[in-house]
Coordinates of C-alpha atoms in Angstrom, one line a residue:
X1 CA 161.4 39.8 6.5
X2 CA 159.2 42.4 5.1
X3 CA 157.1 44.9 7.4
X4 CA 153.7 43.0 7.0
X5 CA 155.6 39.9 8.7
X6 CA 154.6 37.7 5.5
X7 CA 156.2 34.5 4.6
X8 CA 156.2 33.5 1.6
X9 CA 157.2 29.6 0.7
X10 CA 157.5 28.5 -2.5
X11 CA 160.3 25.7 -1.7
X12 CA 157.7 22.9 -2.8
X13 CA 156.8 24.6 -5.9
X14 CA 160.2 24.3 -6.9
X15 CA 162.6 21.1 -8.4
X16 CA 163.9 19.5 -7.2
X17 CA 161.5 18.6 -4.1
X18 CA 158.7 17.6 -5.7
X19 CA 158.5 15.7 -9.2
X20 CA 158.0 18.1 -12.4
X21 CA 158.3 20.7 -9.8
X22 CA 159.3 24.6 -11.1
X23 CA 162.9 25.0 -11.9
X24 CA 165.3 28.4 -11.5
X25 CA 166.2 27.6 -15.2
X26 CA 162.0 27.7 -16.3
X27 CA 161.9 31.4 -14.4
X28 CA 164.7 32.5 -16.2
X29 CA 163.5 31.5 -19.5
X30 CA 160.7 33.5 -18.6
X31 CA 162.4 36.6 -17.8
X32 CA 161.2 38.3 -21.6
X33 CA 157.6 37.4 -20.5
X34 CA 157.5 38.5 -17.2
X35 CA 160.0 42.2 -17.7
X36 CA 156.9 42.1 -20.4
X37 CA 154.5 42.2 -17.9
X38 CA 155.7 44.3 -15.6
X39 CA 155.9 46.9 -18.2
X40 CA 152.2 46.5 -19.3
X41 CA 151.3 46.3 -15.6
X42 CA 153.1 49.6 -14.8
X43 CA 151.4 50.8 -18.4
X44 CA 147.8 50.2 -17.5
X45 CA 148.3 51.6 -14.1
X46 CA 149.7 54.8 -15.5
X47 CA 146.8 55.1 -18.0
X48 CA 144.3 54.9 -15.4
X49 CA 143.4 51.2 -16.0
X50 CA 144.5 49.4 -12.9
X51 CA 142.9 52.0 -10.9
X52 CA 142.7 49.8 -8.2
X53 CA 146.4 49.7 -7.5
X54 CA 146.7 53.4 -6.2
X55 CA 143.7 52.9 -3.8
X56 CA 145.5 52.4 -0.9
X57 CA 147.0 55.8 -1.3
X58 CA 144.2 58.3 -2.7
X59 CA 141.0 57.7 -0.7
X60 CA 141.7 59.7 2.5
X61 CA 138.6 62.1 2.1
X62 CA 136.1 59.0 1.2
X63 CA 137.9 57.4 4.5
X64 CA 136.9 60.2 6.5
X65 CA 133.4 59.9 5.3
X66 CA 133.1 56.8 5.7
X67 CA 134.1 56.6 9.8
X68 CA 132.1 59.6 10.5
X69 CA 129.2 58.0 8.8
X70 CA 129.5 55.1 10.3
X71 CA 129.8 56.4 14.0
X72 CA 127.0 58.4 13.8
X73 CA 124.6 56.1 12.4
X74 CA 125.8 52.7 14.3
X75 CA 123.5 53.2 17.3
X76 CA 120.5 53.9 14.9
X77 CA 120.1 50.1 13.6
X78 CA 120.2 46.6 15.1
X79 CA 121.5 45.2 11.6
X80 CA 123.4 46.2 8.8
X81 CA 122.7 44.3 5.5
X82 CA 124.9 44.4 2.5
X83 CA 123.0 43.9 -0.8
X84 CA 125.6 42.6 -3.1
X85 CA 126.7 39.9 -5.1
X86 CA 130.1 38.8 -6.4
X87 CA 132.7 40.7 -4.6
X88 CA 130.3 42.9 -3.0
X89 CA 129.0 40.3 -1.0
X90 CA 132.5 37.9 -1.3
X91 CA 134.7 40.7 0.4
X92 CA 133.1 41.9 3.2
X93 CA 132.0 38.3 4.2
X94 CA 136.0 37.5 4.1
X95 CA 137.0 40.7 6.2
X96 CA 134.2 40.2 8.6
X97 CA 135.4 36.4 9.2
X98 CA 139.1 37.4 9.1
X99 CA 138.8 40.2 11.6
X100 CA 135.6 40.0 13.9
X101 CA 134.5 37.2 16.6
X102 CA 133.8 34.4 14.7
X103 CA 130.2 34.5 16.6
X104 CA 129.6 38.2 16.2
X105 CA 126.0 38.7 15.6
X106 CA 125.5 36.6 18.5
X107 CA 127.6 38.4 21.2
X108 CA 126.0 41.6 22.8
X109 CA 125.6 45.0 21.5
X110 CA 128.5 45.9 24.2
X111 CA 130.8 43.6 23.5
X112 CA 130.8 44.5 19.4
X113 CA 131.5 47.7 20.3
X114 CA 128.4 49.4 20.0
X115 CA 128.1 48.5 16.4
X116 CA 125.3 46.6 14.8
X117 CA 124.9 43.1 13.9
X118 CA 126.1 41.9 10.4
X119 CA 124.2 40.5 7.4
X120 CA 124.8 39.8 3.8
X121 CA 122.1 39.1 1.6
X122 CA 123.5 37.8 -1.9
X123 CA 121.2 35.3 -3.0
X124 CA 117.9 35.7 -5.0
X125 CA 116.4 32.5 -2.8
X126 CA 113.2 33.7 -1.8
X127 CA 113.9 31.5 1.2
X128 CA 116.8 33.5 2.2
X129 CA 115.4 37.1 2.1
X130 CA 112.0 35.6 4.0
X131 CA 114.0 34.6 6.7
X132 CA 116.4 37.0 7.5
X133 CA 113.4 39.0 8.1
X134 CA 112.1 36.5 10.8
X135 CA 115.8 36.8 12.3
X136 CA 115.8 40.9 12.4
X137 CA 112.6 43.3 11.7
X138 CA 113.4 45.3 8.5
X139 CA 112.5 48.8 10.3
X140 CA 115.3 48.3 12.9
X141 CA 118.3 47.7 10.1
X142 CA 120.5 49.7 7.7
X143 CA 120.2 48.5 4.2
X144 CA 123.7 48.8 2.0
X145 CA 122.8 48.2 -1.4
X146 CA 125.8 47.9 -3.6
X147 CA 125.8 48.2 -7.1
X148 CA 128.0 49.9 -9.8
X149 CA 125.3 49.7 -12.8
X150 CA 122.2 50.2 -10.7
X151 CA 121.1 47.4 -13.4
X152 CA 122.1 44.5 -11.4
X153 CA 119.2 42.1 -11.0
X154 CA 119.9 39.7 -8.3
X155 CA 121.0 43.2 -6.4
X156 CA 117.8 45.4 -7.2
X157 CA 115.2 42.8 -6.8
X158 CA 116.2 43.0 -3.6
X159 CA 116.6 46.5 -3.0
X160 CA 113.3 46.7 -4.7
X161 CA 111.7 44.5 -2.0
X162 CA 113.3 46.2 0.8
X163 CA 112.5 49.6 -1.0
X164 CA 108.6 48.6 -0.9
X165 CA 108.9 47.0 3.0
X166 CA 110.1 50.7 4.3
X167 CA 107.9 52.4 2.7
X168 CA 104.7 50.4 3.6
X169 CA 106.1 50.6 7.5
X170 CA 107.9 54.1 7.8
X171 CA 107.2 57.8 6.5
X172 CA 109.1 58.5 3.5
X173 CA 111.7 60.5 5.3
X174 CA 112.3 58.4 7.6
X175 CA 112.8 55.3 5.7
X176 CA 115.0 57.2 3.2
X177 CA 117.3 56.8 6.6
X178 CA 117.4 53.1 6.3
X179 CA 119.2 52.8 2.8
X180 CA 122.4 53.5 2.0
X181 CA 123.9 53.5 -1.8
X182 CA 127.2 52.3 -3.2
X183 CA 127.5 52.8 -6.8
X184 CA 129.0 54.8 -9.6
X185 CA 129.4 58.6 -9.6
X186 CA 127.1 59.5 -12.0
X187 CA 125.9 56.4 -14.7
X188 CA 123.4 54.0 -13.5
X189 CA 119.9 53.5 -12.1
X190 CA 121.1 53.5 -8.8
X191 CA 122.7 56.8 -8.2
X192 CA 119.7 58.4 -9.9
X193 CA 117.6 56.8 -7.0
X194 CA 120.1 57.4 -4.7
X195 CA 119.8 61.4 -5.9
X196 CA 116.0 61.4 -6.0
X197 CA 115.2 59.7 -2.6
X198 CA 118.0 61.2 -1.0
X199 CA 120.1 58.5 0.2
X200 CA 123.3 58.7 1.5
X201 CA 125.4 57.5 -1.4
X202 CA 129.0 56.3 -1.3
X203 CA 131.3 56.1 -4.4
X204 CA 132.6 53.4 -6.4
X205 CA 135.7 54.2 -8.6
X206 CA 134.9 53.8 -12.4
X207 CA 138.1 52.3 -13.4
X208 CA 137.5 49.6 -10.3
X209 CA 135.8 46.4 -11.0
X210 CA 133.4 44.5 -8.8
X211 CA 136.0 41.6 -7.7
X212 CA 138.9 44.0 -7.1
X213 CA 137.0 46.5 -5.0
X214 CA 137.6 45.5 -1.3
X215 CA 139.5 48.4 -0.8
X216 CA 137.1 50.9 -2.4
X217 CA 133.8 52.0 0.0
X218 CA 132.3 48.5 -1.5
X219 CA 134.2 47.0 1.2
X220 CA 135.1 49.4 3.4
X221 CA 131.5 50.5 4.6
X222 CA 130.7 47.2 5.6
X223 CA 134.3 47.1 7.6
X224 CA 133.6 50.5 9.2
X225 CA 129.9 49.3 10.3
X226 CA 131.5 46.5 11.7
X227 CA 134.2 48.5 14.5
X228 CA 136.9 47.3 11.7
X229 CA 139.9 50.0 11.4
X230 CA 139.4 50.2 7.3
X231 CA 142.8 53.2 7.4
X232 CA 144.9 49.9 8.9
X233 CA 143.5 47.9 6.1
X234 CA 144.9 50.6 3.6
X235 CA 147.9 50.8 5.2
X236 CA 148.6 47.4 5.0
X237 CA 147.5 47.3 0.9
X238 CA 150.2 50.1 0.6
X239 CA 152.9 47.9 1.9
X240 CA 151.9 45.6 -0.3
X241 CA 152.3 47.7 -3.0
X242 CA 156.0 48.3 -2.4
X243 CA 156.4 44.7 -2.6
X244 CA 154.5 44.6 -5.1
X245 CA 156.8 46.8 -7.0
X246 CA 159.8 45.3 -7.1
X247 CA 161.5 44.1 -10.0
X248 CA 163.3 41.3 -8.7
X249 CA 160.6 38.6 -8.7
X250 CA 162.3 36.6 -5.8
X251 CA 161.5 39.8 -3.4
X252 CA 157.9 40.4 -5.4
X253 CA 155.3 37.9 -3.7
X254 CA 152.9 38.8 -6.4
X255 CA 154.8 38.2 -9.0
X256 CA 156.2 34.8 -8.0
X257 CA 152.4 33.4 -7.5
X258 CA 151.6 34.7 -10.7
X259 CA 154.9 33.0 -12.3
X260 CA 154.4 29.8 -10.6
X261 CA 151.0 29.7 -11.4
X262 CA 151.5 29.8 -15.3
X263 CA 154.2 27.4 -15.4
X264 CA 151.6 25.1 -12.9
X265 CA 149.2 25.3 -15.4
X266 CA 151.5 25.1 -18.3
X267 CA 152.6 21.8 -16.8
X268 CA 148.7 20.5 -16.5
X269 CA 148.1 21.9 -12.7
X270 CA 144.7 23.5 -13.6
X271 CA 143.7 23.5 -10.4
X272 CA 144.2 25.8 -7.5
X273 CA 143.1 24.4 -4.1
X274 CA 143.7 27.4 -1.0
X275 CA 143.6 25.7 2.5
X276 CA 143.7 27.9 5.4
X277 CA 144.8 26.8 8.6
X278 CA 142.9 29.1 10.3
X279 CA 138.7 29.4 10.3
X280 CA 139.1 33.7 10.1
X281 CA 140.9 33.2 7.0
X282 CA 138.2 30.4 5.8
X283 CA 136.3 32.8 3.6
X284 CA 139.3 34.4 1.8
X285 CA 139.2 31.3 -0.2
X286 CA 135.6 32.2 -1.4
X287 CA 136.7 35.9 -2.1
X288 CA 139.6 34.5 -3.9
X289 CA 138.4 32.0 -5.8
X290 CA 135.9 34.7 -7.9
X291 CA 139.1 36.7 -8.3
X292 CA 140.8 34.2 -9.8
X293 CA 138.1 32.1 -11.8
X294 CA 136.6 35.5 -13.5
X295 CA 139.8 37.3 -14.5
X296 CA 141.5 34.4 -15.8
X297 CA 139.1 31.7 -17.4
X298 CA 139.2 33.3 -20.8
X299 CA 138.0 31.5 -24.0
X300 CA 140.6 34.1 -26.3
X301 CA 143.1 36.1 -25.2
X302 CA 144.2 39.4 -26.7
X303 CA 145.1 38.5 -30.1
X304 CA 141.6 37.2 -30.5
X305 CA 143.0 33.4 -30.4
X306 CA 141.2 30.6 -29.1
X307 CA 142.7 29.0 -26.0
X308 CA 140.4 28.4 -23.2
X309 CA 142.6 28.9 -21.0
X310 CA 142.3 29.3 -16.9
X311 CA 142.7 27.8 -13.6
X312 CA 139.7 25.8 -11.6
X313 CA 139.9 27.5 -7.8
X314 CA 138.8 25.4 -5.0
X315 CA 138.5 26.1 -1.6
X316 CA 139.2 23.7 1.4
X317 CA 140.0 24.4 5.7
X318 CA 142.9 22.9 7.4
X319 CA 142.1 20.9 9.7
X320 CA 138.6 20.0 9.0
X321 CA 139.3 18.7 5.1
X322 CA 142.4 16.8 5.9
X323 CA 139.3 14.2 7.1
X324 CA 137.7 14.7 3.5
X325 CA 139.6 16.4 0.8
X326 CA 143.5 15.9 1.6
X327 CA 143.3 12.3 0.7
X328 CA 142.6 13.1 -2.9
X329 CA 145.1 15.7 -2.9
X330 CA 148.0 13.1 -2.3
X331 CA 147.1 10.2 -4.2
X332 CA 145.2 11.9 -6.7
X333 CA 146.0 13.0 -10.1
X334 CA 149.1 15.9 -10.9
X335 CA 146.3 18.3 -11.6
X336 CA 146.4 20.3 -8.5
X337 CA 148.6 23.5 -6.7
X338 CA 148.0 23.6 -3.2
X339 CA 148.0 26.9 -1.4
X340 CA 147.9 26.8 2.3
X341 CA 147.4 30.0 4.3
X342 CA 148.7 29.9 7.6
X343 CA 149.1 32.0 11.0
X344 CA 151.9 32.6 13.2
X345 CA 150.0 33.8 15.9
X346 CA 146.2 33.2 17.3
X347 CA 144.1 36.2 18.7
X348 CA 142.7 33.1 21.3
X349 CA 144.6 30.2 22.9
X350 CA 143.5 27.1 24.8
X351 CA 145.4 24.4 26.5
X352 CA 144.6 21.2 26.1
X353 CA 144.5 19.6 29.8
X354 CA 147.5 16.8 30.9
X355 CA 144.6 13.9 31.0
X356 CA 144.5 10.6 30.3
X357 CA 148.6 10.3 29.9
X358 CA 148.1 6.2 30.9
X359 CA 146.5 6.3 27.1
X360 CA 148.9 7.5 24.5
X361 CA 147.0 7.7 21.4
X362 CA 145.9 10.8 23.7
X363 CA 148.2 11.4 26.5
X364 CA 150.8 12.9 23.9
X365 CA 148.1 15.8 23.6
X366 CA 148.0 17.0 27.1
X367 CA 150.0 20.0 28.0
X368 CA 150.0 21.1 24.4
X369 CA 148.2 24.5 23.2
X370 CA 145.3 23.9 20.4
X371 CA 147.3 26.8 18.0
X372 CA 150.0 24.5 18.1
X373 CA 148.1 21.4 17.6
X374 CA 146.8 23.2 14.3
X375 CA 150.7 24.7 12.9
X376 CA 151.7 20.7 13.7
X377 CA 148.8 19.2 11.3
X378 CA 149.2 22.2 8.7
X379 CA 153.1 21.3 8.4
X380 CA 152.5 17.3 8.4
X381 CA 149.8 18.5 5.4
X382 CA 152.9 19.7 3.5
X383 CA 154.7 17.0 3.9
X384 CA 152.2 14.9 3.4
X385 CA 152.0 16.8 -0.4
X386 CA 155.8 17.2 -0.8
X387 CA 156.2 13.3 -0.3
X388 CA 153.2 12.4 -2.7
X389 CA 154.9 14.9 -5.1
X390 CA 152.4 17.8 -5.3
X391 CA 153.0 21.3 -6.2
X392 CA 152.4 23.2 -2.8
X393 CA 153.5 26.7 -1.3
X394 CA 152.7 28.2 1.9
X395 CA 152.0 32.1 2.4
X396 CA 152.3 32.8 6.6
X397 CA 150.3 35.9 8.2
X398 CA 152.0 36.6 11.4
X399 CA 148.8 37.2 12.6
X400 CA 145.5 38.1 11.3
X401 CA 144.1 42.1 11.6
X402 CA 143.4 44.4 9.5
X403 CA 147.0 45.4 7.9
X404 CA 148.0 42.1 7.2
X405 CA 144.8 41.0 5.6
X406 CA 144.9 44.4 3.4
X407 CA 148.0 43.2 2.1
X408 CA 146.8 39.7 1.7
X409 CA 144.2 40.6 -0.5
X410 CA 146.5 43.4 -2.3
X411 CA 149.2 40.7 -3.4
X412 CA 146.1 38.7 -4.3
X413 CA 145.2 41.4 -7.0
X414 CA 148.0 42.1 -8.1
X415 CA 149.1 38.4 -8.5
X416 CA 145.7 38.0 -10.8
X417 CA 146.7 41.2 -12.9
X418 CA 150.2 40.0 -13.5
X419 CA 149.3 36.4 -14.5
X420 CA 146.2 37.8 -16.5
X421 CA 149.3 39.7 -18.5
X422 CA 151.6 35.9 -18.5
X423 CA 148.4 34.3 -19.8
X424 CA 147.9 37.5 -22.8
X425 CA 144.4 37.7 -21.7
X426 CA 142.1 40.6 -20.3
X427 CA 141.8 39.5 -16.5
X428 CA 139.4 42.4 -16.1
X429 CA 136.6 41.2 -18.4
X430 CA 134.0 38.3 -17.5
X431 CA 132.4 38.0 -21.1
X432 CA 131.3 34.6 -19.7
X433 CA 129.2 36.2 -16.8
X434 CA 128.4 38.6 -19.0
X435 CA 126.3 35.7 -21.2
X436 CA 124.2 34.5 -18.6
X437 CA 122.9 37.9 -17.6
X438 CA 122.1 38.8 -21.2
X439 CA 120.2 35.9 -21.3
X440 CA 118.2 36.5 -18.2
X441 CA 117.0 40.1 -19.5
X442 CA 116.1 38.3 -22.4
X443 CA 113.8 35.3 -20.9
X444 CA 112.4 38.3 -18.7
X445 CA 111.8 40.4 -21.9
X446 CA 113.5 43.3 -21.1
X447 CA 113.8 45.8 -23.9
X448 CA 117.0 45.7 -25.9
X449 CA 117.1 42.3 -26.2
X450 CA 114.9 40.9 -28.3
X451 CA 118.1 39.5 -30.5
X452 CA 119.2 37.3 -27.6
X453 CA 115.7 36.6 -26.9
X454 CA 115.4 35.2 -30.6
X455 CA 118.6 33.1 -30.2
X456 CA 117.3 31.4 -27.2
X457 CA 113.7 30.5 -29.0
X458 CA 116.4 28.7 -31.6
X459 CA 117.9 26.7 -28.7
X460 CA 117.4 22.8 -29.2
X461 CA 114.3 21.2 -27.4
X462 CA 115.5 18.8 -24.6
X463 CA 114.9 15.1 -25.4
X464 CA 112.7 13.4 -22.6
X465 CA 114.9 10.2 -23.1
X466 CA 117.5 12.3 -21.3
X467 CA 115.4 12.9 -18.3
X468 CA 114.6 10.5 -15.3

């Protein structure tokens, strides 16, 4: 058992119990591939370009700032709103369910320890923004606008809008209070703003990437705001790492996902389905499934070949989608690897009352607690899967707080990196994203891209046939 109490079960990954399974003789053939890996891994990080992996380790002074910051402003505001999108909205939504009352914004000040309520608002939906200031008056919140560039558009139109509210309602001074920056050091619209309205301005790493920056003041502000202790989160991200760091793969968690994931989709499993058996783990599955989608769907890996290559995330919640999705997941096609997140131990219990035993479709119930009701369902999932012959493995938090969850989403990243190096590809890339926002500036005629904006007029007209 490792310190962060993790299991990891790969057993019905594996051949022989389940069909076309992953055998011991596959891994070793692998071994020139993955010792390859680990090299280029340990490579990059030494070079400065996996700058996320030595986060949980350098940040002590930005930690600091953070906690002071947050305890002497947390009084000050009624909300705190993150504007973010992508991992800066994915994280701290997956934190916040993972470690908070699931009803926090409802619960009084008292009982959230003082700290204001929580918001995230990632959407352009005019809807969305409208409303959230019909839930909470603008004036009264703390505005987190989070973005590397400063040239994010879904991101500043909304800081722009917010920008305008305060200053229409509040002296200049005084709404300069109410926004608070996380961005690059020094390129970018947004630290230039930061620098000329004075806002208090947090610091993105530039060798870290928007969907591996939980762990960097993207996510960690939001934590701290939120009474969550972000140095237990590090903590547990640096036990992690020494997992992470092993060269046996059979004692590296990161490694074997990564492994079993390439041979999965080498054997047609292109899709990765992450059921948690617990509703404060329900959102990991969203943070994950950007993590995974955007480093590793890749038209051409490094050589420049064409392969489109990647693996399709999708997200589900034990129990509720054993009633919708499990069915398919048995009895459906051999395209699927099933990950199922579970919990030893719940931070609530309830008993379910010794009624009706004269009925015994529900008499069995009675006397039996609701956690174990849950772990009972989750394990009759897996066999459900095993039997039908699907590729499953189960990864078990001993409980969820903020060190385990900092190592969850630690072997998460590293897992991507390492399969992004199986795979040949640049996981750190999204050339894909990158497409649709070119093309956005270019509709919008924004200057420098009047080439795109040519290439679109040259798009084929749609045929009304083909519209009802």
């Amino acid at each position: 058992m490792n310190n962060l109490g993790m299991k990891f079960d790969f057993n019905n990954m594996m051949s022989p119990y389940v069909a076309d399974g992953v055998t011991e003789e596959e891994i070793s053939g692998l071994l020139p591939e993955i010792e390859k890996a680990f090299k280029a891994m340990a490579e990059k990080r030494a070079g400065g370009k996996m700058d996320w992996r030595d986060l949980p380790y350098n940040q002590d002074n930005v930690v600091d700032d953070i906690i002071n910051y947050a305890e002497s402003v947390k009084n000050d505001f009624e909300a705190f709103v993150v504007l973010g999108i992508g991992g800066s909205a994915l994280g701290p939504l997956a934190v916040q369910q993972a470690i908070n009352h699931p009803y926090y914004n409802e619960l009084p000040r008292e009982k959230r320890g003082g700290y204001p309520k929580f918001y995230v608002a990632d959407n352009v939906d005019p809807e969305k923004l409208a409303c959230l200031f019909e839930a909470v008056d603008p004036t009264k919140c703390l505005f987190n606008c989070v973005s590397k560039s400063g040239s994010t558009s879904e991101t500043m139109s909304q800081f722009m809008i917010i920008k305008e509210l305060l200053s229409e309602k509040l002296p200049k001074d005084e709404a300069a209070k109410h926004i608070v920056c996380t961005t690059d050091k020094e390129k970018g619209n947004l630290i230039k703003i930061a620098k000329e309205e004075g806002y208090k301005t947090f610091i993105i790493p530039s060798g870290v990437g928007g969907r591996f920056s939980e762990l960097t003041p993207v996510g960690l502000l939001p934590a701290a705001m939120c009474g969550i202790d972000i140095k237990k989160m590090l903590q547990g991200a640096a036990e992690m790492d020494k997992l992470c760091s092993e060269s046996d793969i059979y004692k590296n968690p990161a490694a074997m996902y990564a492994v079993l994931s390439y041979v999965a989709m080498k054997k047609g499993k292109n899709i990765a389905v992450m059921m948690p058996y617990a509703d404060s783990l329900k959102l990991i599955s969203d943070w994950f499934a950007q993590l995974w989608a955007e480093s590793l769907g890749k038209r051409y890996d490094n050589d420049g070949k064409e392969i489109f290559v990647g693996q399709t995330p999708v997200k589900a919640l034990g129990v509720t989608d054993q009633h919708s999705q499990v069915q398919l997941y048995t009895e459906g096609p051999f395209d699927k690897m099933i990950v199922i997140l579970g919990v030893e131990k719940f931070k609530r219990e309830m008993d379910i009352p010794a009624i009706y035993g004269d009925i015994p479709s529900l008499g069995f119930l009675g006397g039996v607690s609701q956690s174990k009701l849950i772990q009972t369902e989750q394990m009759a999932t897996e066999y459900a899967l095993l039997k039908s012959g699907k590729m499953n493995l189960t990864i078990t938090l001993p409980e969820v707080n903020e060190f385990t969850i900092g190592g969850l989403l630690y072997m998460f990243e590293v897992a991507t990196g390492f399969a992004g190096e199986l795979l040949n590809i640049n996981a750190f890339d999204q050339p894909g994203v990158e497409e649709g926002k070119n093309a956005t500036y270019a509709m919008f005629g924004r200057p420098g891209y009047e080439e795109k904006k040519k290439e679109l007029d040259l798009r084929p007209e749609k045929n009304e046939k083909f519209i009802i």
